[in-house]
Coordinates of N, CA, C and O in Angstrom, one line a residue:
X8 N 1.8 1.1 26.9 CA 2.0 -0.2 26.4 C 3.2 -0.3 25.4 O 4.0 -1.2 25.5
X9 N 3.4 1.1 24.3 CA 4.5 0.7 23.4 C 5.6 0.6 24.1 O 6.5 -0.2 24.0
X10 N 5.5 2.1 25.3 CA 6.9 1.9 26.0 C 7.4 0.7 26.9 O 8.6 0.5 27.1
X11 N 6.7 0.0 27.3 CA 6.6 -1.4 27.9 C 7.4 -2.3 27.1 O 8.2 -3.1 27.4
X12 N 7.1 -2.0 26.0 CA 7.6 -3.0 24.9 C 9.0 -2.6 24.6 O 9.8 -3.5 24.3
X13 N 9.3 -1.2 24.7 CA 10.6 -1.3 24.1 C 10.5 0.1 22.7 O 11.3 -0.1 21.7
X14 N 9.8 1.0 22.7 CA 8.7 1.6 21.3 C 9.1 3.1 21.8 O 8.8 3.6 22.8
X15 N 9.7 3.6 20.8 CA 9.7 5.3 21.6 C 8.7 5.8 20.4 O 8.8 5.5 19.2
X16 N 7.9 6.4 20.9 CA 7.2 7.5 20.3 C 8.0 8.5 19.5 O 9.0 9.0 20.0
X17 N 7.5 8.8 18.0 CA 8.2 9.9 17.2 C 7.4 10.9 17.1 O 7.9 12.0 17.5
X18 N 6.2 10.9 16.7 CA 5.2 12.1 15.8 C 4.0 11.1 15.5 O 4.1 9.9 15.5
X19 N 2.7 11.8 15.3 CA 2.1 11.4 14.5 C 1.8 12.5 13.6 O 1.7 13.7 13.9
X20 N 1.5 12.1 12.5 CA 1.1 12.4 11.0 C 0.1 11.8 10.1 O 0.0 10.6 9.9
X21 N -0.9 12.7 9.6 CA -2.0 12.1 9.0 C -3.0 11.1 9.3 O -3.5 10.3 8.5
X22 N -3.1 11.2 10.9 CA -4.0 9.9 11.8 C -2.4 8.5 11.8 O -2.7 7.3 11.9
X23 N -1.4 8.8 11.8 CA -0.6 7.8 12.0 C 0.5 7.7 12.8 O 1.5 8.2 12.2
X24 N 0.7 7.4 13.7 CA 2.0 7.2 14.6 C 3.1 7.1 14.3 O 3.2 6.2 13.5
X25 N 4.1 7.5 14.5 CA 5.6 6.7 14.1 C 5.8 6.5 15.5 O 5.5 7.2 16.5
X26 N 6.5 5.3 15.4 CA 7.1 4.9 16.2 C 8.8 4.3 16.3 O 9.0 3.8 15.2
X27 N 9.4 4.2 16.7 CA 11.0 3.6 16.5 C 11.1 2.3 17.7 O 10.6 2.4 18.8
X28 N 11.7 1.2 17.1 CA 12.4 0.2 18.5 C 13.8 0.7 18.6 O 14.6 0.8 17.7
X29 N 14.0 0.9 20.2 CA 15.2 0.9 20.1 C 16.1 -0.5 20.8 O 15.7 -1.3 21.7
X30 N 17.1 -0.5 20.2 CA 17.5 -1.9 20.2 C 17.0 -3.0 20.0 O 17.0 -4.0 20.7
X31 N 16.4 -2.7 18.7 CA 15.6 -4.0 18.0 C 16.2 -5.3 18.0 O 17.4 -5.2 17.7
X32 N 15.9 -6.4 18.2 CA 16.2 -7.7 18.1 C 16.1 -8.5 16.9 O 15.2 -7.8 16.3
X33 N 16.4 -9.5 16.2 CA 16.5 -10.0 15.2 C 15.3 -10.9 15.1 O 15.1 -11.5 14.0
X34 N 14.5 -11.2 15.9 CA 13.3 -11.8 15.9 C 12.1 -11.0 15.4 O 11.7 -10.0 16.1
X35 N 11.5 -11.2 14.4 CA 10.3 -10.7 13.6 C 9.5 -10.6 14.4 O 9.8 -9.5 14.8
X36 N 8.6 -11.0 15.1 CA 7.7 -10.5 15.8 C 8.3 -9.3 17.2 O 7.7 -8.2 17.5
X37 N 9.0 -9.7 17.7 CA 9.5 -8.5 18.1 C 9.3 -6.8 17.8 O 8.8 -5.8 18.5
X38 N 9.8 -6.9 16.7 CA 10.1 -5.8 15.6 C 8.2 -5.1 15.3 O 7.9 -4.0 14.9
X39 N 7.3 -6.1 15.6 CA 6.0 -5.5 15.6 C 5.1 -4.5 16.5 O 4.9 -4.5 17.7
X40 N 4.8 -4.0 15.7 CA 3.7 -3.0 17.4 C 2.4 -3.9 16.7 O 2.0 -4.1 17.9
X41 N 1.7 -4.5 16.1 CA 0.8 -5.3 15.6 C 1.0 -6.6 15.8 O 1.3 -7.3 14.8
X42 N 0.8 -7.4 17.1 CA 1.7 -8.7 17.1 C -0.3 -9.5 17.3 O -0.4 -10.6 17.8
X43 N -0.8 -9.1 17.0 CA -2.7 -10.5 17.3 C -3.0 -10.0 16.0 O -2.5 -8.9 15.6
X44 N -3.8 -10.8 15.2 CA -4.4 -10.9 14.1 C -5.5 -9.8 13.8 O -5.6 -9.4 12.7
X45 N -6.2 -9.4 14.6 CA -7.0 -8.8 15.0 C -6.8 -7.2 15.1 O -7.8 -6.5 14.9
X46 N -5.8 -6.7 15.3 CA -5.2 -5.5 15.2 C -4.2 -5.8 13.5 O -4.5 -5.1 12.5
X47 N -3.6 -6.4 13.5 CA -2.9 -6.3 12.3 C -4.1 -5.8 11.1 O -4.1 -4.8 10.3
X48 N -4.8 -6.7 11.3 CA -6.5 -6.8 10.1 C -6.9 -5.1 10.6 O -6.6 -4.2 9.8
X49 N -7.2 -5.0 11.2 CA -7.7 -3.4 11.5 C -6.8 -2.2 11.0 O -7.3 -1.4 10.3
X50 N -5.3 -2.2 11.3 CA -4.9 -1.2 10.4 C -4.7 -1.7 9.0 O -5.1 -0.9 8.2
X51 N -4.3 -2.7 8.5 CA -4.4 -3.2 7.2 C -5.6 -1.9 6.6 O -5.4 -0.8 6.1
X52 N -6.8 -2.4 6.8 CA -8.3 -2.2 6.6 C -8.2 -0.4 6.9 O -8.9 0.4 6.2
X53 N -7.6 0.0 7.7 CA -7.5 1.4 7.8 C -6.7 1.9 6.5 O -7.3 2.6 5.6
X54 N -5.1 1.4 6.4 CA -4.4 2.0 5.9 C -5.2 1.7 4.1 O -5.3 2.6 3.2
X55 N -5.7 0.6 4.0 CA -6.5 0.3 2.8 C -7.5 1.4 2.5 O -7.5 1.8 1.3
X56 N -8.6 2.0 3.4 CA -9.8 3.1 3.1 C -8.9 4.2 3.5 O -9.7 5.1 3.4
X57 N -7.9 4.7 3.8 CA -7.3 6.0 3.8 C -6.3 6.3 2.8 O -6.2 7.4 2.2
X58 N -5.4 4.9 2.6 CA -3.9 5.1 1.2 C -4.6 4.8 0.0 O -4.8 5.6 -1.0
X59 N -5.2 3.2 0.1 CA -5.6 2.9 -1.6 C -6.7 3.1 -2.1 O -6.9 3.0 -3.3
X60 N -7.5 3.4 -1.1 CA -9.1 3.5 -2.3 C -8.8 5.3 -2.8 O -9.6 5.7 -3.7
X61 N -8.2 5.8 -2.5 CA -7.3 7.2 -3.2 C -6.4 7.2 -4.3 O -6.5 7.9 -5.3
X62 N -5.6 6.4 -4.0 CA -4.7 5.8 -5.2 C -5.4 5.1 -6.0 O -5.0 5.1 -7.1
X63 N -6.6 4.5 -5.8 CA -7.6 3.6 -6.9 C -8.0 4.5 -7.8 O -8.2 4.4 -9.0
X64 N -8.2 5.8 -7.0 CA -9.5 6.7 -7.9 C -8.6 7.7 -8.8 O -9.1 8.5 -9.6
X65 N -6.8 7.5 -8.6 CA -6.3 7.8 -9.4 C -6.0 7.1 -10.9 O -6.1 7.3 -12.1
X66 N -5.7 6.1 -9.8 CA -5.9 4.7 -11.1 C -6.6 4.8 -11.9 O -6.1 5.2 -12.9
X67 N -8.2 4.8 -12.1 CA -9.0 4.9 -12.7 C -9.2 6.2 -13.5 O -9.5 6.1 -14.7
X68 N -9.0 7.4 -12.8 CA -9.0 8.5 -13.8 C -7.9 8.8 -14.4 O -7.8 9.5 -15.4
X69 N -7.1 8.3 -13.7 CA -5.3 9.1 -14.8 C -5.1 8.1 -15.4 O -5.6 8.1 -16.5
X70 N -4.5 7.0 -14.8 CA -3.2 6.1 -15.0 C -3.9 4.8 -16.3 O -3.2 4.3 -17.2
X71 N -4.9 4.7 -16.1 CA -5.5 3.6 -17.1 C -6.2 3.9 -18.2 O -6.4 3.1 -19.1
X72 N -6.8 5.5 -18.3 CA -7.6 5.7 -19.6 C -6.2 6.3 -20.5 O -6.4 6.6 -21.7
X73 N -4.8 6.6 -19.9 CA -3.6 7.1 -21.0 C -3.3 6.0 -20.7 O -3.3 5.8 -22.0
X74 N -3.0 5.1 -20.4 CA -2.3 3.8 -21.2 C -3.2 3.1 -22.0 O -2.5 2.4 -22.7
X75 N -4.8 2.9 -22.2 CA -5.4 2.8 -23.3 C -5.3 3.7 -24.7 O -5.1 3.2 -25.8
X76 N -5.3 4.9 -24.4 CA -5.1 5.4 -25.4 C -3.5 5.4 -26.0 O -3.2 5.4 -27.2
X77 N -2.7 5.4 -25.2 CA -1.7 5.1 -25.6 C -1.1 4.0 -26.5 O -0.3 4.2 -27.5
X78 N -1.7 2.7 -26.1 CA -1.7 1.3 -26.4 C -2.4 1.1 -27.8 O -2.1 0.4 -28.8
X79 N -3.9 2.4 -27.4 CA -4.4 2.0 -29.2 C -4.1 3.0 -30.4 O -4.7 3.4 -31.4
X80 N -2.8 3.3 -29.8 CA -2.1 4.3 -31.2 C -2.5 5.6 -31.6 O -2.0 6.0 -32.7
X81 N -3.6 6.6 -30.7 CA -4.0 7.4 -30.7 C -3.3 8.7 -30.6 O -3.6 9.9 -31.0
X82 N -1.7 8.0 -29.9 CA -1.0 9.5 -30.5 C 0.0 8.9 -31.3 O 0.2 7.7 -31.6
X83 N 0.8 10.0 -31.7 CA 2.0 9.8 -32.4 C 3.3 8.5 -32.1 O 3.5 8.0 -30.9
X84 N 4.0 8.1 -33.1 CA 5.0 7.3 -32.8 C 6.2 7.6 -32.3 O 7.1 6.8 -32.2
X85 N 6.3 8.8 -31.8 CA 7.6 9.6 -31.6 C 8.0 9.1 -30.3 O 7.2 8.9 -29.3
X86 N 9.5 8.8 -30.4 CA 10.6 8.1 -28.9 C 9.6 8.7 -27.7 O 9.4 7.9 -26.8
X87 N 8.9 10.3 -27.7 CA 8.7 10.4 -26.6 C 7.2 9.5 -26.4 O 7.1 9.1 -25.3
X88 N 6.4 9.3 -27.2 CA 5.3 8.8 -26.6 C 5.2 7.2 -26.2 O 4.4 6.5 -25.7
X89 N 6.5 6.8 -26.7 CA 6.9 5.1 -26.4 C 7.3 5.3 -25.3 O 7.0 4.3 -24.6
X90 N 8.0 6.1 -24.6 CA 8.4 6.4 -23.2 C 7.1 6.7 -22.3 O 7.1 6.3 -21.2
X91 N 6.1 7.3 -22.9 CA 4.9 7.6 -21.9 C 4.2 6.4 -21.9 O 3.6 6.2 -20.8
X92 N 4.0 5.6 -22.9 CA 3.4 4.0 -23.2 C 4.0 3.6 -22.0 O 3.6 4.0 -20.9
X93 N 5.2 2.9 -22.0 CA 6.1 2.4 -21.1 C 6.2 3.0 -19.6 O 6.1 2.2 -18.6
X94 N 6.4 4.1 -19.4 CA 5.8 4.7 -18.3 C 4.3 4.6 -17.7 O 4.3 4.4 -16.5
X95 N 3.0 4.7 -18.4 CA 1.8 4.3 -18.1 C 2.0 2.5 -18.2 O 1.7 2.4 -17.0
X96 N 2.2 1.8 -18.5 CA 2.3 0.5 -18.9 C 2.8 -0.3 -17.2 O 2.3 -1.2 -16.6
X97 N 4.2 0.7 -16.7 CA 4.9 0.5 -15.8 C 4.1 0.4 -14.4 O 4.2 -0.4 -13.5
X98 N 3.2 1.5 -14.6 CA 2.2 2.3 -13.4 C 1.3 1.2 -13.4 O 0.9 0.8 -12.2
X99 N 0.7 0.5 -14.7 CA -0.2 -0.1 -14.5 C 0.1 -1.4 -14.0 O -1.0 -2.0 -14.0
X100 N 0.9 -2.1 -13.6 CA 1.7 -3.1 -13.0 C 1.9 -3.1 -11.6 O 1.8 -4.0 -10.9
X101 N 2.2 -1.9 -11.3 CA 2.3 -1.8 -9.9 C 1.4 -1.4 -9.3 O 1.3 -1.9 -8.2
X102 N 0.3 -0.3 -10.1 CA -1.1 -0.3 -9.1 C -1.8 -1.7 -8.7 O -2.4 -1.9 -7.6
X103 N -1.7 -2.5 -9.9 CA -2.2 -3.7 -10.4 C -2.0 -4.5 -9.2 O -2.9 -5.0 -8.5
X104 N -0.5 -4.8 -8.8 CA 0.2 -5.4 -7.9 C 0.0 -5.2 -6.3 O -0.1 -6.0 -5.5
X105 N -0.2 -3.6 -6.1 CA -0.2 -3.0 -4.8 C -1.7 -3.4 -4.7 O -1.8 -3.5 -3.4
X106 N -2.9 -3.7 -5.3 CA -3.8 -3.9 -5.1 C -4.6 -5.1 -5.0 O -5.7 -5.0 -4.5
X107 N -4.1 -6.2 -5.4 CA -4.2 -7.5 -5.2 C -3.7 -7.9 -4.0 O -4.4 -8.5 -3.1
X108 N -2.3 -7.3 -4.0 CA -1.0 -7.9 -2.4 C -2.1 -7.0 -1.4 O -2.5 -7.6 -0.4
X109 N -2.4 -6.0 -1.6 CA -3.4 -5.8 -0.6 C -5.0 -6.5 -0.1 O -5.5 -6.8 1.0
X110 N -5.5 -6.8 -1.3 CA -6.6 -7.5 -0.9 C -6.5 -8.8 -0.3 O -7.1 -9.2 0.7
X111 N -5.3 -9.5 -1.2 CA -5.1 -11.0 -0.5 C -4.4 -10.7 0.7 O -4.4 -11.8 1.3
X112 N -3.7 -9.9 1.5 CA -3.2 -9.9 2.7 C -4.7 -9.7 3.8 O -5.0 -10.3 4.8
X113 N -5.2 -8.8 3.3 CA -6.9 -8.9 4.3 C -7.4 -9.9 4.2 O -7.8 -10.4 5.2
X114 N -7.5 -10.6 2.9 CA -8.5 -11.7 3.1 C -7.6 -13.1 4.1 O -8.2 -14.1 4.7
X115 N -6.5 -13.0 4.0 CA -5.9 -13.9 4.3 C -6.2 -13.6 6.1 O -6.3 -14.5 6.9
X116 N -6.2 -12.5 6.5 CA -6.0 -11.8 7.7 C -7.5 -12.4 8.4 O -7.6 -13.0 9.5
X117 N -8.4 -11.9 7.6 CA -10.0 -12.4 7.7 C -10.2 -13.9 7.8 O -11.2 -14.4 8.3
X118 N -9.1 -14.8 7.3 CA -9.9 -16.0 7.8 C -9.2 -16.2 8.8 O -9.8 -16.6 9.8
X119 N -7.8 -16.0 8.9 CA -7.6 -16.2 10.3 C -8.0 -16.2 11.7 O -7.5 -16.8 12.7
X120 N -9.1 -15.2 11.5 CA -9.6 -15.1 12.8 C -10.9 -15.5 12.8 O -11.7 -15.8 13.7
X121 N -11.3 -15.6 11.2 CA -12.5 -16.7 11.5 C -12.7 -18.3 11.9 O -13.9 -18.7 12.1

C-alpha cells in the first residue's frame, strides 16, 4: 500500500517505521501515510502511551519537584542556581505545552469520528 502511494520503506525502530516520499508534492495530504481520521487517532494514541506517558513520569519526578524547590528559595542565590530556576522553569513550559497540544489534538481527533 505505501509503495502504491509513492512511500519507500527506511527501517523500523522502536515499533516505528520510517518511511520517505519520494518526490513529494506540495499538497499536504499527499505528504501523509495517515490520510482517515481513524488511523491518524490510533497512532496519535500510540505515540501518546509509548513517547508521553514516559516523559510525564519524568515530569513528575525530576522536572517539577526542582523547579519547586528552586522557585521557593531553597538553595542559594548564586548566577548558577538562577540558571537552573530558568532552565527547570523553561522545561516546565514545554512539558506543559507538549502535553496539552497532545491531549487536545486526540480529543479533537475523537470527535471527529464521533
Amino acid at each position: 500500500m505505501f509503495a502504491d502511494n509513492g512511500w519507500d520503506f527506511l527501517w523500523s525502530v522502536n515499533g516505528f517505521s520510517i518511511f520517505r516520499k519520494v518526490g513529494a508534492s506540495d499538497s499536504k495530504n499527499n505528504n501523509e501515510i495517515f490520510t482517515d481520521n481513524a488511523s491518524k487517532l490510533q497512532m496519535l494514541q500510540k505515540i501518546h502511551q509509548r513517547r508521553l506517558l514516559p516523559l510525564m513520569a519524568i515530569f513528575l519526578c525530576a522536572v517539577l519537584p526542582n523547579f519547586v524547590t528552586r522557585i521557593s528559595g531553597e538553595f542559594g542565590n548564586t548566577i548558577g542556581d538562577s540558571i537552573f530556576t530558568v532552565f527547570f522553569g523553561l522545561m516546565f513550559i514545554f512539558y506543559f505545552y507538549v502535553f496539552i497540544k497532545s491531549f487536545v489534538k486526540i480529543k479533537k481527533l475523537k470527535e471527529k469520528l464521533q
